Amino acid sequence: MPRLTCAAAIAATLIAGDAIAQGVTLNLSTPQQTTCVVKTDVHGVDYDSATKIYSATTTSMTGTGCSVGGGGDFAVTLSVPATATVGVPFNVNWSTSNASAVCVFGTPVSGMSGWYAGLKACQGTACAGTHTQFVTPTAPGSYVFNITCTNTTGYSEATIVVH
């Protein structure tokens, strides 16, 4: 079964333009006539005319044609302190071992400011290396951070929790 990455699927189904479509459902099919229904978050689909890259954050991918898997030839890592205190800022450090088409901040973090779920963290060669995102807990709890990066070989993601 062919692998569909969100970026490849979007590029294959949308017509070039700079407009942002909000809350989009993409009905995709593979050459083998299997289907994949991709739903985006409220930010929809964005096309960057300078880089000619479509980007979206999916809320769901269903169907037999949605065989997604990492497959990326690179790794993504996240690190956080062992504990967090409300009102005290800390660093979420993340890195990729290769340039990526795009890295996106994943999963909204409840009770946290400074983590911009669904937005691009970096793009292209700017993704390679180590990065720091400054965040501040606004409510007590455990916080789950996720970042996903893609390139032409697939995707890689990392998830970490701080208490």
Coordinates of N, CA and C in Angstrom, one line a residue, residues 40-162:
T40 N -8.5 18.9 8.4 CA -7.5 19.8 8.9 C -8.1 20.5 10.1
D41 N -7.2 21.1 10.9 CA -7.7 21.9 12.0 C -8.3 23.2 11.5
V42 N -8.6 24.1 12.4 CA -9.2 25.4 12.0 C -8.3 26.3 11.1
H43 N -7.0 26.0 11.1 CA -6.1 26.8 10.3 C -6.1 26.3 8.9
G44 N -6.7 25.2 8.6 CA -6.9 24.7 7.2 C -5.6 24.4 6.5
V45 N -5.5 24.8 5.2 CA -4.4 24.5 4.4 C -3.8 25.9 3.9
D46 N -2.5 25.9 4.0 CA -1.7 27.1 3.6 C -0.8 26.8 2.5
Y47 N -0.7 27.7 1.5 CA 0.3 27.5 0.5 C 1.3 28.7 0.5
D48 N 2.6 28.3 0.6 CA 3.6 29.3 0.6 C 4.2 29.4 -0.8
S49 N 3.9 30.5 -1.5 CA 4.2 30.6 -2.9 C 5.7 30.8 -3.1
A50 N 6.5 31.2 -2.1 CA 7.9 31.4 -2.2 C 8.6 30.0 -2.2
T51 N 8.1 29.1 -1.4 CA 8.7 27.8 -1.3 C 8.0 26.7 -2.0
K52 N 6.7 27.1 -2.5 CA 5.8 26.2 -3.2 C 5.5 24.9 -2.3
I53 N 5.3 25.2 -1.0 CA 5.0 24.1 0.0 C 3.6 24.4 0.5
Y54 N 2.8 23.3 0.5 CA 1.5 23.3 1.2 C 1.7 22.8 2.6
S55 N 1.0 23.3 3.6 CA 1.1 22.8 4.9 C -0.3 22.8 5.6
A56 N -0.4 21.9 6.5 CA -1.7 21.8 7.2 C -1.4 20.9 8.4
T57 N -2.3 21.1 9.4 CA -2.2 20.2 10.6 C -3.5 19.4 10.6
T58 N -3.3 18.1 10.5 CA -4.5 17.2 10.4 C -5.1 17.0 11.8
T59 N -6.4 16.8 11.8 CA -7.1 16.4 13.1 C -7.5 14.9 12.9
S60 N -7.6 14.4 11.7 CA -7.8 13.0 11.5 C -7.5 12.6 10.1
M61 N -7.1 11.3 10.0 CA -6.8 10.7 8.7 C -7.5 9.3 8.7
T62 N -8.5 9.1 7.9 CA -9.2 7.8 8.0 C -9.3 7.2 6.6
G63 N -9.3 5.9 6.5 CA -9.4 5.2 5.2 C -8.2 4.3 5.0
T64 N -8.4 3.3 4.1 CA -7.3 2.3 3.8 C -6.2 2.9 3.1
G65 N -6.3 4.1 2.4 CA -5.2 4.7 1.7 C -4.4 5.7 2.6
C66 N -4.7 5.7 3.9 CA -4.0 6.6 4.8 C -2.8 5.9 5.5
S67 N -2.2 5.0 4.9 CA -1.1 4.3 5.5 C 0.0 5.2 5.7
V68 N 0.0 5.9 6.9 CA 1.1 6.8 7.2 C 2.0 6.2 8.2
G69 N 3.2 6.5 8.0 CA 4.2 6.0 9.0 C 5.4 6.9 8.9
G70 N 6.2 6.9 9.8 CA 7.4 7.8 9.8 C 8.2 7.7 8.5
G71 N 9.0 6.8 8.4 CA 9.8 6.6 7.2 C 10.8 7.6 7.0
G72 N 10.8 8.7 7.8 CA 11.8 9.8 7.5 C 13.2 9.3 7.8
D73 N 14.2 9.8 7.0 CA 15.6 9.5 7.2 C 16.3 10.4 8.2
F74 N 15.5 10.9 9.2 CA 16.0 11.8 10.2 C 15.3 11.6 11.5
A75 N 15.7 12.2 12.6 CA 15.1 12.0 13.9 C 14.7 13.4 14.4
V76 N 13.7 13.4 15.3 CA 13.3 14.6 16.0 C 13.4 14.3 17.5
T77 N 14.0 15.2 18.3 CA 14.1 14.9 19.7 C 13.5 16.2 20.5
L78 N 13.0 15.9 21.6 CA 12.5 17.0 22.5 C 13.1 16.8 23.9
S79 N 13.4 17.9 24.6 CA 13.8 17.8 26.0 C 13.2 18.9 26.8
V80 N 12.8 18.6 28.0 CA 12.2 19.5 29.0 C 12.7 19.3 30.4
P81 N 12.6 20.2 31.3 CA 13.0 19.9 32.7 C 12.1 18.9 33.3
A82 N 12.5 18.2 34.4 CA 11.8 17.2 35.0 C 10.5 17.7 35.6
T83 N 10.5 19.0 36.1 CA 9.3 19.5 36.7 C 9.1 20.9 36.2
A84 N 7.8 21.4 36.4 CA 7.5 22.8 36.0 C 6.7 23.4 37.2
T85 N 6.8 24.7 37.3 CA 6.1 25.5 38.3 C 5.3 26.6 37.6
V86 N 4.0 26.7 38.1 CA 3.1 27.7 37.5 C 3.8 29.1 37.6
G87 N 3.8 29.8 36.4 CA 4.3 31.1 36.4 C 5.8 31.2 36.2
V88 N 6.5 30.1 36.2 CA 8.0 30.1 36.0 C 8.3 29.6 34.6
P89 N 8.8 30.5 33.7 CA 9.1 30.0 32.4 C 10.2 29.0 32.3
F90 N 10.1 28.1 31.3 CA 11.2 27.1 31.1 C 11.3 26.9 29.6
N91 N 12.4 26.2 29.2 CA 12.7 25.9 27.8 C 12.2 24.6 27.4
V92 N 11.6 24.5 26.2 CA 11.4 23.2 25.5 C 12.4 23.2 24.4
N93 N 13.4 22.3 24.5 CA 14.4 22.2 23.5 C 14.1 21.1 22.5
W94 N 14.2 21.3 21.2 CA 14.0 20.3 20.2 C 15.0 20.4 19.1
S95 N 15.2 19.3 18.5 CA 16.2 19.3 17.4 C 15.8 18.3 16.3
T96 N 16.3 18.5 15.1 CA 16.2 17.6 14.0 C 17.6 17.3 13.5
S97 N 17.8 16.1 13.0 CA 19.1 15.7 12.5 C 19.2 16.0 11.0
N98 N 18.3 16.6 10.4 CA 18.3 16.9 9.0 C 17.4 18.1 8.7
A99 N 17.7 18.8 7.6 CA 16.8 19.8 7.2 C 15.4 19.2 6.8
S100 N 14.4 19.9 7.1 CA 13.0 19.4 6.9 C 12.3 20.4 6.0
A101 N 11.3 19.9 5.3 CA 10.4 20.8 4.6 C 9.7 21.7 5.5
V102 N 9.2 21.1 6.7 CA 8.6 22.0 7.7 C 8.5 21.2 9.0
C103 N 8.6 21.9 10.1 CA 8.3 21.3 11.4 C 7.2 22.1 12.0
V104 N 6.3 21.4 12.7 CA 5.0 22.0 13.2 C 4.9 21.7 14.7
F105 N 4.6 22.7 15.5 CA 4.3 22.5 16.9 C 3.0 21.7 16.9
G106 N 3.0 20.6 17.6 CA 1.8 19.7 17.7 C 1.0 19.9 19.0
T107 N 0.0 19.2 19.1 CA -0.9 19.0 20.3 C -0.9 20.3 21.1
P108 N -2.1 20.9 21.2 CA -2.3 22.1 22.1 C -2.0 21.6 23.5
V109 N -1.3 22.5 24.3 CA -0.9 22.2 25.6 C -1.7 23.0 26.6
S110 N -2.7 22.4 27.2 CA -3.6 23.1 28.2 C -2.8 23.6 29.4
G111 N -3.1 24.8 29.8 CA -2.4 25.4 30.9 C -1.0 25.9 30.6
M112 N -0.7 26.2 29.3 CA 0.7 26.6 29.0 C 0.6 27.7 28.0
S113 N 1.4 28.7 28.1 CA 1.5 29.8 27.1 C 2.9 29.6 26.4
G114 N 2.9 30.0 25.2 CA 4.2 30.0 24.4 C 4.3 28.8 23.5
W115 N 3.4 27.8 23.6 CA 3.5 26.6 22.7 C 2.4 26.8 21.6
Y116 N 2.7 27.0 20.4 CA 1.8 27.4 19.4 C 1.4 26.3 18.5
A117 N 0.5 25.4 19.0 CA 0.0 24.2 18.4 C -0.5 24.5 17.0
G118 N 0.0 23.7 16.0 CA -0.5 23.9 14.6 C 0.3 24.9 13.8
L119 N 1.1 25.6 14.4 CA 1.9 26.6 13.7 C 3.3 26.1 13.3
K120 N 3.9 26.6 12.2 CA 5.2 26.2 11.8 C 6.2 26.6 12.8
A121 N 7.1 25.7 13.2 CA 8.2 25.9 14.1 C 9.4 26.4 13.3
C122 N 9.5 25.8 12.1 CA 10.6 26.2 11.2 C 10.3 25.6 9.8
Q123 N 11.1 26.0 8.8 CA 10.9 25.5 7.5 C 12.3 25.4 6.8
G124 N 12.5 24.4 6.0 CA 13.7 24.2 5.2 C 15.0 24.0 6.0
T125 N 16.0 24.6 5.5 CA 17.3 24.4 6.2 C 17.3 25.0 7.6
A126 N 16.4 25.9 7.9 CA 16.4 26.5 9.3 C 15.9 25.5 10.3
C127 N 15.4 24.3 9.8 CA 15.0 23.3 10.8 C 16.1 22.5 11.3
A128 N 17.2 22.3 10.6 CA 18.3 21.5 11.0 C 18.9 22.1 12.3
G129 N 19.3 21.2 13.2 CA 19.9 21.7 14.4 C 19.0 21.8 15.6
T130 N 19.5 22.5 16.6 CA 18.8 22.6 17.9 C 18.0 23.9 18.0
H131 N 16.8 23.9 18.6 CA 16.0 25.0 18.8 C 15.4 25.1 20.2
T132 N 15.0 26.3 20.6 CA 14.5 26.4 22.0 C 13.2 27.2 21.8
Q133 N 12.1 26.7 22.5 CA 10.9 27.4 22.6 C 10.6 27.7 24.1
F134 N 10.5 29.0 24.4 CA 10.2 29.4 25.8 C 8.7 29.3 26.1
V135 N 8.4 28.6 27.2 CA 7.0 28.5 27.5 C 6.8 28.8 29.0
T136 N 5.6 29.1 29.4 CA 5.3 29.4 30.8 C 4.0 28.6 31.2
P137 N 4.0 27.8 32.3 CA 2.8 27.2 32.7 C 1.9 28.2 33.3
T138 N 0.6 28.1 33.0 CA -0.4 29.1 33.5 C -1.4 28.4 34.5
A139 N -1.3 27.1 34.5 CA -2.1 26.3 35.4 C -1.4 25.0 35.8
P140 N -1.6 24.5 37.0 CA -0.9 23.3 37.4 C -1.3 22.1 36.6
G141 N -0.4 21.1 36.5 CA -0.7 19.9 35.7 C 0.5 19.3 35.1
S142 N 0.2 18.3 34.3 CA 1.2 17.6 33.4 C 1.0 18.2 32.0
Y143 N 2.1 18.4 31.3 CA 2.1 19.1 30.0 C 2.7 18.2 29.0
V144 N 2.0 17.9 27.9 CA 2.5 17.0 26.8 C 2.9 17.9 25.6
F145 N 4.1 17.8 25.2 CA 4.6 18.6 24.1 C 4.9 17.6 22.9
N146 N 4.6 18.1 21.7 CA 4.8 17.2 20.5 C 5.2 18.1 19.4
I147 N 6.1 17.6 18.6 CA 6.6 18.3 17.4 C 6.7 17.3 16.2
T148 N 6.3 17.7 15.0 CA 6.3 16.8 13.9 C 7.1 17.5 12.8
C149 N 8.0 16.8 12.1 CA 8.8 17.4 11.0 C 8.6 16.5 9.8
T150 N 8.6 17.1 8.6 CA 8.4 16.3 7.4 C 9.5 16.7 6.4
N151 N 9.9 15.8 5.5 CA 10.7 16.1 4.4 C 10.3 15.1 3.3
T152 N 11.0 15.0 2.2 CA 10.6 14.2 1.1 C 10.7 12.7 1.4
T153 N 11.3 12.3 2.5 CA 11.4 10.9 2.9 C 10.3 10.4 3.8
G154 N 9.6 11.3 4.4 CA 8.5 11.0 5.3 C 8.5 12.0 6.4
Y155 N 8.1 11.5 7.6 CA 8.1 12.4 8.8 C 8.7 11.7 10.0
S156 N 9.0 12.5 10.9 CA 9.5 12.1 12.2 C 8.8 13.0 13.3
E157 N 8.5 12.4 14.4 CA 7.9 13.2 15.5 C 8.5 12.8 16.8
A158 N 8.3 13.7 17.8 CA 8.7 13.5 19.2 C 7.7 14.0 20.1
T159 N 7.5 13.3 21.2 CA 6.5 13.7 22.2 C 7.2 13.5 23.6
I160 N 7.0 14.5 24.5 CA 7.6 14.4 25.8 C 6.6 15.1 26.8
V161 N 6.7 14.7 28.1 CA 5.8 15.2 29.2 C 6.7 15.8 30.3
V162 N 6.2 16.9 30.8 CA 6.8 17.5 32.0 C 5.7 17.6 33.0

